[in-house]
Amino acid sequence: MIFKVKHTLSILIVFVFFSCQEKNTPITITPQQFHETVDQLTKVMIHDVFSPPVASRIYVYPNIAAYEVISYNNQTYNSLTNQLNDFEQLPDITLKKNTNTPLAALIAYMEVSKELVFSREKLLVYTDSLYNHWSKTNLKEFNDAKLFGEQVANHVKNWMHKDKYIETRNMPVHNILTDDPFKWVPTPPAFMAGIEPHWNKIRPLILDSTNQFKPKAPPTPSLDKSSEFYKELMEVYAIGNLIREEGNDSEKLNIAKFWDCNPYVSVNKGHFMFAEKKITPGAHWIGICKIACQDAKKDFESTIYAYTKTSIAINDAFISCWDEKYRSNLVRPETLINNHIDNTWLPLLQTPPFPEYTSGHSVVSGAASEVLTTIFGDHFAFDDTTELPYGLGVRQFTSFRNAAQEAAISRFYGGIHYMSAVEFGLEQGKKIGHFVNDNISFLSK
């Protein structure tokens, strides 16, 4: 009997010993876990069908929160407080000794993300699962990191809510009643009203003003066959016809489809219309940032730095581009070609629901490529696998600028932009990228 009690007691002691060991196992956070968390946010954004400008906002604030955590008392990375517009110094932070900073950064990212999507419950399932796992692995380490991460996240959220996004939700829709044949009107098949006509009211993160990099004006709209504008219009018509003649093996068609990134594609089947969900242009470049970080084997801090700098450039690129779109309010090629040249013609890509000039993908690609080039180098070759989950293949690029040039020209091949919008848009984006590079001090000297 005594033997049985001693034996049972020994087993209990061993069990308690190993249980305590398990509960105090250090929590390790890897760059891959951060990539997976960004991917999870992207999935929710696709589900919720956010517009390209709104998607850029959803990416940038969680990244800034994560970055502020890793830069806190860091000798390598500088805080973005007092560098970004209206982003004030962090309040006194409760930082326990030996706090797991990567864990706190990931928590800050997730806490801000949950404030930005419609399907919050989808992110809650993901975050709750991770929180449960970490708390069982090492409760004290998790609680200390969560306290730090939440304090930074709350500071970022308070700043975020003052960027005028909430106010723009109640502003009027874009007025589309016009007799001017060169002003934008809704396009088939869904004939949606123009999205985010007040996006230039959103506070930029680094730009001095929304029109700071106002692009060169497009050619004067005209149906005079000798005018520059009419020649560009006919170029769009001709390239669409040529690609159709080339068939499914056309490289130009592959390029157009690869960079489509239109979350608003409407599909008609019989009497039904439904949306075919895709990533946005900004999401594609966030995906390229992920690929570059993985290929370069960046550590956790360097990964967050790359995401944050890239997402800031993308965010302000959309604000700058949308400022021009609703200023020039230029008609899409599809509308003019159908009304004046060929009423049966269709672009290879579905025309997005907003004015034509400048090309959003061109502006964003120009900005993102310049920022990524400063991080990874001029000749960073990579395989772009971003579109694999959406049924498209892999494309190879010799540099980020090479990818940006292809992304820009894809809009011309797709029949949704004139060449001026592509060329001037790419130039506009590059200027924004250079401005981000020159005016934010991420790294300590």
Short mmCIF file of C-alpha atoms in Angstrom, two decimals:
data_model
loop_
_atom_site.label_atom_id
_atom_site.label_comp_id
_atom_site.label_asym_id
_atom_site.label_seq_id
_atom_site.Cartn_x
_atom_site.Cartn_y
_atom_site.Cartn_z
CA MET A 1 0.00 0.00 0.00
CA ILE A 2 2.86 2.35 0.94
CA PHE A 3 4.63 1.38 -2.27
CA LYS A 4 1.55 2.26 -4.31
CA VAL A 5 1.27 5.68 -2.66
CA LYS A 6 4.94 6.44 -3.24
CA HIS A 7 4.70 5.20 -6.82
CA THR A 8 1.65 7.37 -7.49
CA LEU A 9 3.36 10.37 -5.86
CA SER A 10 6.43 9.89 -8.04
CA ILE A 11 4.33 9.82 -11.18
CA LEU A 12 2.52 12.99 -10.06
CA ILE A 13 5.81 14.80 -9.41
CA VAL A 14 7.15 13.79 -12.82
CA PHE A 15 3.91 14.91 -14.51
CA VAL A 16 3.96 18.28 -12.74
CA PHE A 17 7.65 18.74 -13.58
CA PHE A 18 7.16 18.17 -17.30
CA SER A 19 3.93 20.19 -17.35
CA CYS A 20 5.76 23.15 -15.85
CA GLN A 21 8.54 22.68 -18.34
CA GLU A 22 6.06 22.69 -21.20
CA LYS A 23 4.26 25.79 -19.92
CA ASN A 24 7.52 27.71 -19.64
CA THR A 25 8.92 26.86 -23.02
CA PRO A 26 10.25 30.02 -24.70
CA ILE A 27 7.97 31.27 -27.48
CA THR A 28 9.80 31.57 -30.79
CA ILE A 29 8.42 33.85 -33.49
CA THR A 30 9.81 33.47 -37.01
CA PRO A 31 9.54 35.62 -40.15
CA GLN A 32 7.39 32.87 -41.67
CA GLN A 33 4.80 33.34 -38.92
CA PHE A 34 4.61 37.02 -39.80
CA HIS A 35 4.19 36.17 -43.50
CA GLU A 36 1.39 33.76 -42.62
CA THR A 37 -0.36 36.43 -40.55
CA VAL A 38 -0.20 38.90 -43.44
CA ASP A 39 -1.56 36.19 -45.74
CA GLN A 40 -4.42 35.61 -43.33
CA LEU A 41 -5.30 39.31 -43.44
CA THR A 42 -5.19 39.20 -47.25
CA LYS A 43 -7.65 36.27 -47.31
CA VAL A 44 -10.12 38.21 -45.17
CA MET A 45 -9.71 41.29 -47.37
CA ILE A 46 -10.48 39.22 -50.47
CA HIS A 47 -13.54 37.78 -48.76
CA ASP A 48 -14.75 41.26 -47.82
CA VAL A 49 -14.03 42.67 -51.31
CA PHE A 50 -12.23 45.84 -50.30
CA SER A 51 -11.38 48.38 -52.99
CA PRO A 52 -7.70 48.91 -53.89
CA PRO A 53 -7.37 52.22 -51.98
CA VAL A 54 -9.07 50.84 -48.86
CA ALA A 55 -6.94 47.69 -49.03
CA SER A 56 -3.79 49.82 -48.95
CA ARG A 57 -4.99 51.39 -45.72
CA ILE A 58 -5.72 47.99 -44.21
CA TYR A 59 -2.16 46.83 -44.89
CA VAL A 60 -0.27 49.87 -43.69
CA TYR A 61 -1.52 50.49 -40.15
CA PRO A 62 -0.91 46.96 -38.79
CA ASN A 63 2.59 47.06 -40.29
CA ILE A 64 3.30 50.40 -38.62
CA ALA A 65 2.15 48.97 -35.28
CA ALA A 66 4.44 45.95 -35.64
CA TYR A 67 7.31 48.20 -36.69
CA GLU A 68 6.83 50.52 -33.70
CA VAL A 69 7.17 47.52 -31.41
CA ILE A 70 10.45 46.34 -32.91
CA SER A 71 11.87 49.88 -33.08
CA TYR A 72 11.14 50.61 -29.42
CA ASN A 73 14.49 51.15 -27.65
CA ASN A 74 16.17 49.62 -30.71
CA GLN A 75 19.66 50.64 -31.78
CA THR A 76 19.08 49.73 -35.45
CA TYR A 77 15.57 50.95 -36.28
CA ASN A 78 14.14 54.41 -35.66
CA SER A 79 10.59 55.01 -34.51
CA LEU A 80 8.22 56.50 -37.09
CA THR A 81 6.68 58.81 -34.51
CA ASN A 82 7.17 62.44 -35.51
CA GLN A 83 8.16 61.20 -38.99
CA LEU A 84 4.71 60.31 -40.30
CA ASN A 85 2.01 62.97 -40.48
CA ASP A 86 0.42 63.60 -37.04
CA PHE A 87 1.98 60.44 -35.59
CA GLU A 88 2.92 61.57 -32.10
CA GLN A 89 5.39 60.11 -29.65
CA LEU A 90 4.34 56.87 -27.99
CA PRO A 91 3.03 57.28 -24.43
CA ASP A 92 4.85 55.73 -21.50
CA ILE A 93 4.97 52.03 -22.25
CA THR A 94 4.83 49.26 -19.67
CA LEU A 95 7.67 47.08 -20.86
CA LYS A 96 8.57 44.15 -18.66
CA LYS A 97 12.18 42.99 -18.55
CA ASN A 98 13.07 40.49 -21.31
CA THR A 99 9.77 41.02 -23.13
CA ASN A 100 9.53 38.92 -26.29
CA THR A 101 9.56 41.76 -28.84
CA PRO A 102 8.80 39.68 -31.98
CA LEU A 103 5.79 38.18 -30.19
CA ALA A 104 4.63 41.65 -29.13
CA ALA A 105 5.05 42.90 -32.73
CA LEU A 106 2.91 40.08 -34.11
CA ILE A 107 0.26 40.74 -31.47
CA ALA A 108 0.25 44.47 -32.29
CA TYR A 109 -0.16 43.63 -35.98
CA MET A 110 -3.16 41.40 -35.29
CA GLU A 111 -4.81 43.78 -32.82
CA VAL A 112 -4.79 46.62 -35.37
CA SER A 113 -5.86 44.31 -38.22
CA LYS A 114 -9.04 43.34 -36.39
CA GLU A 115 -10.15 46.98 -36.41
CA LEU A 116 -9.94 47.28 -40.19
CA VAL A 117 -11.98 44.47 -41.74
CA PHE A 118 -15.68 43.63 -41.94
CA SER A 119 -15.29 39.92 -41.20
CA ARG A 120 -13.64 40.49 -37.86
CA GLU A 121 -14.73 37.08 -36.63
CA LYS A 122 -12.53 35.41 -39.23
CA LEU A 123 -9.45 37.11 -37.83
CA LEU A 124 -10.61 36.42 -34.28
CA VAL A 125 -10.64 32.69 -34.96
CA TYR A 126 -7.07 32.95 -36.21
CA THR A 127 -5.77 35.21 -33.43
CA ASP A 128 -7.58 33.35 -30.65
CA SER A 129 -6.01 30.10 -31.81
CA LEU A 130 -2.53 31.63 -31.66
CA TYR A 131 -3.18 33.33 -28.31
CA ASN A 132 -4.42 30.08 -26.83
CA HIS A 133 -1.33 28.23 -28.07
CA TRP A 134 1.09 30.87 -26.78
CA SER A 135 -0.59 31.14 -23.39
CA LYS A 136 -0.29 27.39 -22.93
CA THR A 137 3.33 27.44 -24.03
CA ASN A 138 4.45 30.21 -21.68
CA LEU A 139 1.74 32.25 -19.98
CA LYS A 140 3.99 34.90 -18.43
CA GLU A 141 5.95 35.49 -21.63
CA PHE A 142 2.71 35.76 -23.59
CA ASN A 143 1.07 38.15 -21.12
CA ASP A 144 4.11 40.44 -21.01
CA ALA A 145 4.32 40.56 -24.80
CA LYS A 146 0.57 41.08 -25.13
CA LEU A 147 0.65 43.99 -22.70
CA PHE A 148 3.39 45.68 -24.73
CA GLY A 149 1.84 44.89 -28.12
CA GLU A 150 -1.60 46.11 -27.14
CA GLN A 151 -0.28 49.42 -25.81
CA VAL A 152 1.46 50.16 -29.10
CA ALA A 153 -1.56 48.93 -31.08
CA ASN A 154 -3.90 51.23 -29.15
CA HIS A 155 -1.66 54.22 -29.87
CA VAL A 156 -1.64 53.39 -33.59
CA LYS A 157 -5.40 52.84 -33.64
CA ASN A 158 -6.09 56.22 -32.02
CA TRP A 159 -3.94 57.89 -34.68
CA MET A 160 -5.46 55.78 -37.46
CA HIS A 161 -9.03 56.78 -36.59
CA LYS A 162 -8.14 60.44 -37.20
CA ASP A 163 -7.15 59.97 -40.88
CA LYS A 164 -10.64 61.03 -42.16
CA TYR A 165 -11.53 57.54 -43.41
CA ILE A 166 -14.63 57.37 -41.20
CA GLU A 167 -15.80 60.77 -42.42
CA THR A 168 -15.50 59.74 -46.09
CA ARG A 169 -17.95 56.88 -45.51
CA ASN A 170 -20.76 59.42 -45.31
CA MET A 171 -19.75 61.62 -48.24
CA PRO A 172 -21.86 61.61 -51.45
CA VAL A 173 -21.29 59.19 -54.32
CA HIS A 174 -19.55 60.40 -57.44
CA ASN A 175 -21.86 62.49 -59.62
CA ILE A 176 -22.02 60.69 -62.97
CA LEU A 177 -24.61 62.84 -64.73
CA THR A 178 -22.73 64.48 -67.58
CA ASP A 179 -23.16 65.46 -71.23
CA ASP A 180 -19.41 65.64 -71.71
CA PRO A 181 -18.36 62.61 -73.81
CA PHE A 182 -14.87 62.69 -72.33
CA LYS A 183 -15.91 62.49 -68.67
CA TRP A 184 -16.01 59.16 -66.91
CA VAL A 185 -19.23 57.15 -66.78
CA PRO A 186 -19.86 53.69 -65.31
CA THR A 187 -18.81 50.77 -67.49
CA PRO A 188 -20.26 47.31 -68.13
CA PRO A 189 -21.16 44.77 -66.98
CA ALA A 190 -22.04 46.02 -63.48
CA PHE A 191 -22.12 49.78 -64.21
CA MET A 192 -20.91 50.53 -60.68
CA ALA A 193 -20.61 54.08 -59.40
CA GLY A 194 -17.06 55.36 -59.08
CA ILE A 195 -15.40 53.99 -55.96
CA GLU A 196 -13.75 56.18 -53.33
CA PRO A 197 -14.29 59.58 -54.98
CA HIS A 198 -13.20 61.28 -51.74
CA TRP A 199 -10.00 59.33 -51.17
CA ASN A 200 -7.99 62.54 -51.50
CA LYS A 201 -9.53 63.56 -48.16
CA ILE A 202 -7.60 60.76 -46.45
CA ARG A 203 -4.53 61.93 -44.54
CA PRO A 204 -1.33 60.86 -46.34
CA LEU A 205 1.34 59.25 -44.20
CA ILE A 206 4.38 61.02 -45.65
CA LEU A 207 3.25 63.28 -48.51
CA ASP A 208 2.92 66.96 -47.70
CA SER A 209 -0.37 67.10 -49.60
CA THR A 210 -2.50 64.81 -51.74
CA ASN A 211 -1.56 66.71 -54.91
CA GLN A 212 2.15 66.98 -54.13
CA PHE A 213 3.02 64.74 -57.08
CA LYS A 214 0.26 65.80 -59.40
CA PRO A 215 1.13 64.20 -62.75
CA LYS A 216 1.41 65.84 -66.12
CA ALA A 217 -2.02 66.39 -67.67
CA PRO A 218 -3.19 63.77 -70.18
CA PRO A 219 -3.51 64.69 -73.86
CA THR A 220 -6.48 66.96 -74.51
CA PRO A 221 -9.49 64.67 -75.13
CA SER A 222 -10.58 64.83 -78.74
CA LEU A 223 -12.09 62.69 -81.47
CA ASP A 224 -10.13 64.57 -84.11
CA LYS A 225 -8.23 61.81 -85.90
CA SER A 226 -5.07 63.90 -85.98
CA SER A 227 -5.06 64.54 -82.22
CA GLU A 228 -2.67 62.80 -79.83
CA PHE A 229 -5.59 61.62 -77.69
CA TYR A 230 -7.38 59.97 -80.61
CA LYS A 231 -4.17 58.22 -81.64
CA GLU A 232 -3.83 56.82 -78.11
CA LEU A 233 -7.46 55.70 -78.20
CA MET A 234 -6.87 53.85 -81.47
CA GLU A 235 -3.73 52.25 -80.01
CA VAL A 236 -5.89 50.70 -77.28
CA TYR A 237 -8.39 49.48 -79.88
CA ALA A 238 -5.65 48.05 -82.09
CA ILE A 239 -3.70 46.26 -79.35
CA GLY A 240 -6.87 44.59 -78.13
CA ASN A 241 -7.65 43.31 -81.61
CA LEU A 242 -4.07 42.14 -82.15
CA ILE A 243 -3.98 40.18 -78.89
CA ARG A 244 -7.24 38.48 -79.76
CA GLU A 245 -5.77 37.44 -83.11
CA GLU A 246 -2.73 36.02 -81.32
CA GLY A 247 -5.02 33.85 -79.20
CA ASN A 248 -4.48 32.24 -75.82
CA ASP A 249 -0.73 31.85 -76.41
CA SER A 250 -0.24 35.61 -76.56
CA GLU A 251 2.42 36.80 -74.13
CA LYS A 252 0.67 40.17 -73.94
CA LEU A 253 -2.52 38.39 -72.87
CA ASN A 254 -0.61 36.50 -70.17
CA ILE A 255 0.84 39.76 -68.90
CA ALA A 256 -2.57 41.44 -68.82
CA LYS A 257 -4.17 38.58 -66.89
CA PHE A 258 -1.27 38.19 -64.47
CA TRP A 259 -1.49 41.80 -63.30
CA ASP A 260 -5.28 42.16 -63.45
CA CYS A 261 -5.69 42.44 -59.65
CA ASN A 262 -9.29 43.67 -59.94
CA PRO A 263 -11.36 42.76 -56.86
CA TYR A 264 -14.54 43.90 -58.65
CA VAL A 265 -14.70 41.47 -61.57
CA SER A 266 -18.37 40.69 -62.25
CA VAL A 267 -19.28 37.42 -63.93
CA ASN A 268 -22.57 36.92 -65.77
CA LYS A 269 -24.08 33.43 -66.00
CA GLY A 270 -27.58 33.35 -67.33
CA HIS A 271 -29.71 35.61 -65.15
CA PHE A 272 -27.12 35.69 -62.39
CA MET A 273 -24.22 38.04 -61.74
CA PHE A 274 -21.59 37.34 -59.12
CA ALA A 275 -18.19 38.67 -58.14
CA GLU A 276 -14.97 36.85 -58.92
CA LYS A 277 -12.75 37.73 -55.98
CA LYS A 278 -9.12 38.66 -56.52
CA ILE A 279 -6.31 40.51 -54.77
CA THR A 280 -5.72 44.22 -55.32
CA PRO A 281 -2.64 45.83 -56.93
CA GLY A 282 -1.33 46.72 -53.47
CA ALA A 283 -1.79 43.13 -52.31
CA HIS A 284 0.25 41.93 -55.28
CA TRP A 285 3.17 44.14 -54.26
CA ILE A 286 2.83 43.09 -50.62
CA GLY A 287 3.14 39.55 -51.99
CA ILE A 288 6.30 40.53 -53.88
CA CYS A 289 7.70 41.98 -50.64
CA LYS A 290 7.05 38.61 -48.98
CA ILE A 291 8.85 36.75 -51.78
CA ALA A 292 11.85 39.09 -51.56
CA CYS A 293 12.08 38.71 -47.77
CA GLN A 294 11.97 34.93 -48.06
CA ASP A 295 14.49 34.77 -50.92
CA ALA A 296 16.86 37.10 -49.06
CA LYS A 297 16.34 35.16 -45.81
CA LYS A 298 15.53 38.34 -43.91
CA ASP A 299 15.26 38.07 -40.13
CA PHE A 300 12.11 39.05 -38.26
CA GLU A 301 12.97 42.72 -37.75
CA SER A 302 14.16 43.20 -41.33
CA THR A 303 10.98 41.56 -42.60
CA ILE A 304 8.75 43.98 -40.72
CA TYR A 305 10.88 46.90 -41.89
CA ALA A 306 10.45 45.82 -45.53
CA TYR A 307 6.68 45.37 -45.22
CA THR A 308 6.24 48.69 -43.42
CA LYS A 309 8.26 50.80 -45.84
CA THR A 310 6.56 49.15 -48.84
CA SER A 311 3.05 49.55 -47.44
CA ILE A 312 3.65 53.24 -46.65
CA ALA A 313 4.65 53.86 -50.28
CA ILE A 314 1.60 51.94 -51.54
CA ASN A 315 -0.75 53.82 -49.21
CA ASP A 316 0.38 57.27 -50.31
CA ALA A 317 0.55 56.19 -53.96
CA PHE A 318 -3.17 55.40 -53.89
CA ILE A 319 -3.99 58.74 -52.27
CA SER A 320 -1.96 60.59 -54.91
CA CYS A 321 -3.43 58.59 -57.79
CA TRP A 322 -7.04 58.91 -56.63
CA ASP A 323 -6.56 62.64 -56.20
CA GLU A 324 -5.77 62.83 -59.91
CA LYS A 325 -8.43 60.34 -61.02
CA TYR A 326 -11.33 62.42 -59.76
CA ARG A 327 -9.71 65.71 -60.80
CA SER A 328 -9.26 64.76 -64.48
CA ASN A 329 -12.30 62.40 -64.36
CA LEU A 330 -11.31 61.00 -67.74
CA VAL A 331 -13.47 58.56 -69.69
CA ARG A 332 -12.32 54.95 -70.11
CA PRO A 333 -11.27 53.65 -73.57
CA GLU A 334 -14.10 51.12 -73.56
CA THR A 335 -16.73 53.85 -73.43
CA LEU A 336 -15.33 55.91 -76.32
CA ILE A 337 -14.57 52.90 -78.51
CA ASN A 338 -18.09 51.51 -78.04
CA ASN A 339 -19.74 54.89 -78.66
CA HIS A 340 -17.65 56.09 -81.61
CA ILE A 341 -15.62 53.29 -83.18
CA ASP A 342 -16.89 49.75 -82.60
CA ASN A 343 -19.89 48.95 -80.41
CA THR A 344 -18.93 45.26 -80.19
CA TRP A 345 -15.40 45.82 -78.86
CA LEU A 346 -14.52 44.66 -75.36
CA PRO A 347 -11.30 45.17 -73.39
CA LEU A 348 -9.38 42.01 -72.49
CA LEU A 349 -9.74 42.92 -68.83
CA GLN A 350 -12.90 44.12 -67.18
CA THR A 351 -12.77 47.89 -66.76
CA PRO A 352 -12.52 48.84 -63.05
CA PRO A 353 -15.19 51.20 -61.64
CA PHE A 354 -13.36 54.54 -61.42
CA PRO A 355 -11.96 57.21 -63.77
CA GLU A 356 -9.07 56.40 -66.09
CA TYR A 357 -6.19 58.81 -65.42
CA THR A 358 -3.66 57.94 -64.07
CA SER A 359 -3.30 54.16 -63.98
CA GLY A 360 -3.50 53.03 -60.36
CA HIS A 361 -1.43 49.91 -60.93
CA SER A 362 1.25 52.01 -62.64
CA VAL A 363 1.44 54.51 -59.79
CA VAL A 364 1.49 51.86 -57.07
CA SER A 365 4.00 49.69 -58.94
CA GLY A 366 6.31 52.62 -59.48
CA ALA A 367 6.22 53.57 -55.79
CA ALA A 368 6.59 50.03 -54.43
CA SER A 369 9.39 49.12 -56.84
CA GLU A 370 11.52 52.11 -55.85
CA VAL A 371 11.16 51.36 -52.14
CA LEU A 372 11.88 47.66 -52.57
CA THR A 373 14.92 48.46 -54.70
CA THR A 374 16.46 50.47 -51.85
CA ILE A 375 15.94 47.53 -49.49
CA PHE A 376 17.01 44.60 -51.68
CA GLY A 377 19.12 46.15 -54.44
CA ASP A 378 18.94 47.19 -58.09
CA HIS A 379 19.21 43.71 -59.59
CA PHE A 380 17.20 41.54 -57.22
CA ALA A 381 15.80 38.82 -59.49
CA PHE A 382 12.79 36.84 -58.30
CA ASP A 383 10.03 34.48 -59.35
CA ASP A 384 6.66 36.14 -58.78
CA THR A 385 4.39 33.41 -57.41
CA THR A 386 1.85 35.85 -55.97
CA GLU A 387 -0.95 34.88 -58.34
CA LEU A 388 -0.63 31.08 -57.99
CA PRO A 389 -3.49 30.83 -55.46
CA TYR A 390 -5.74 32.58 -58.00
CA GLY A 391 -5.15 30.20 -60.89
CA LEU A 392 -2.36 32.08 -62.65
CA GLY A 393 1.23 31.05 -63.27
CA VAL A 394 4.65 32.30 -62.26
CA ARG A 395 6.50 35.16 -63.92
CA GLN A 396 10.21 35.88 -63.59
CA PHE A 397 11.68 39.35 -63.17
CA THR A 398 15.24 40.64 -63.15
CA SER A 399 14.40 43.49 -60.76
CA PHE A 400 11.53 45.25 -59.02
CA ARG A 401 11.63 48.00 -61.66
CA ASN A 402 11.34 45.34 -64.35
CA ALA A 403 8.21 44.05 -62.63
CA ALA A 404 6.80 47.57 -62.28
CA GLN A 405 7.25 48.26 -65.99
CA GLU A 406 5.39 45.07 -66.86
CA ALA A 407 2.61 45.81 -64.36
CA ALA A 408 2.15 49.24 -65.92
CA ILE A 409 2.06 48.10 -69.56
CA SER A 410 -0.39 45.33 -68.59
CA ARG A 411 -3.10 47.98 -68.24
CA PHE A 412 -2.59 49.05 -71.86
CA TYR A 413 -2.60 45.44 -73.06
CA GLY A 414 -5.76 44.83 -71.06
CA GLY A 415 -7.56 47.66 -72.85
CA ILE A 416 -8.41 49.63 -69.72
CA HIS A 417 -5.87 52.49 -69.97
CA TYR A 418 -4.41 54.82 -72.56
CA MET A 419 -0.63 54.85 -72.85
CA SER A 420 -0.35 58.27 -71.19
CA ALA A 421 -1.97 56.95 -68.02
CA VAL A 422 0.55 54.11 -67.97
CA GLU A 423 3.69 56.18 -68.63
CA PHE A 424 2.80 59.21 -66.53
CA GLY A 425 1.38 56.99 -63.80
CA LEU A 426 4.62 55.03 -63.52
CA GLU A 427 6.55 58.30 -63.33
CA GLN A 428 4.18 59.61 -60.65
CA GLY A 429 4.67 56.46 -58.58
CA LYS A 430 8.45 56.55 -58.83
CA LYS A 431 8.49 60.11 -57.49
CA ILE A 432 6.43 58.98 -54.50
CA GLY A 433 8.77 56.05 -53.91
CA HIS A 434 11.79 58.36 -54.01
CA PHE A 435 10.06 60.72 -51.58
CA VAL A 436 9.47 57.89 -49.10
CA ASN A 437 13.10 56.79 -49.46
CA ASP A 438 14.41 60.30 -48.91
CA ASN A 439 12.11 61.48 -46.13
CA ILE A 440 11.70 58.61 -43.68
CA SER A 441 14.67 57.62 -41.57
CA PHE A 442 14.06 53.96 -40.76
CA LEU A 443 17.64 52.93 -40.05
CA SER A 444 19.90 54.50 -37.44
CA LYS A 445 23.09 55.91 -38.90
#
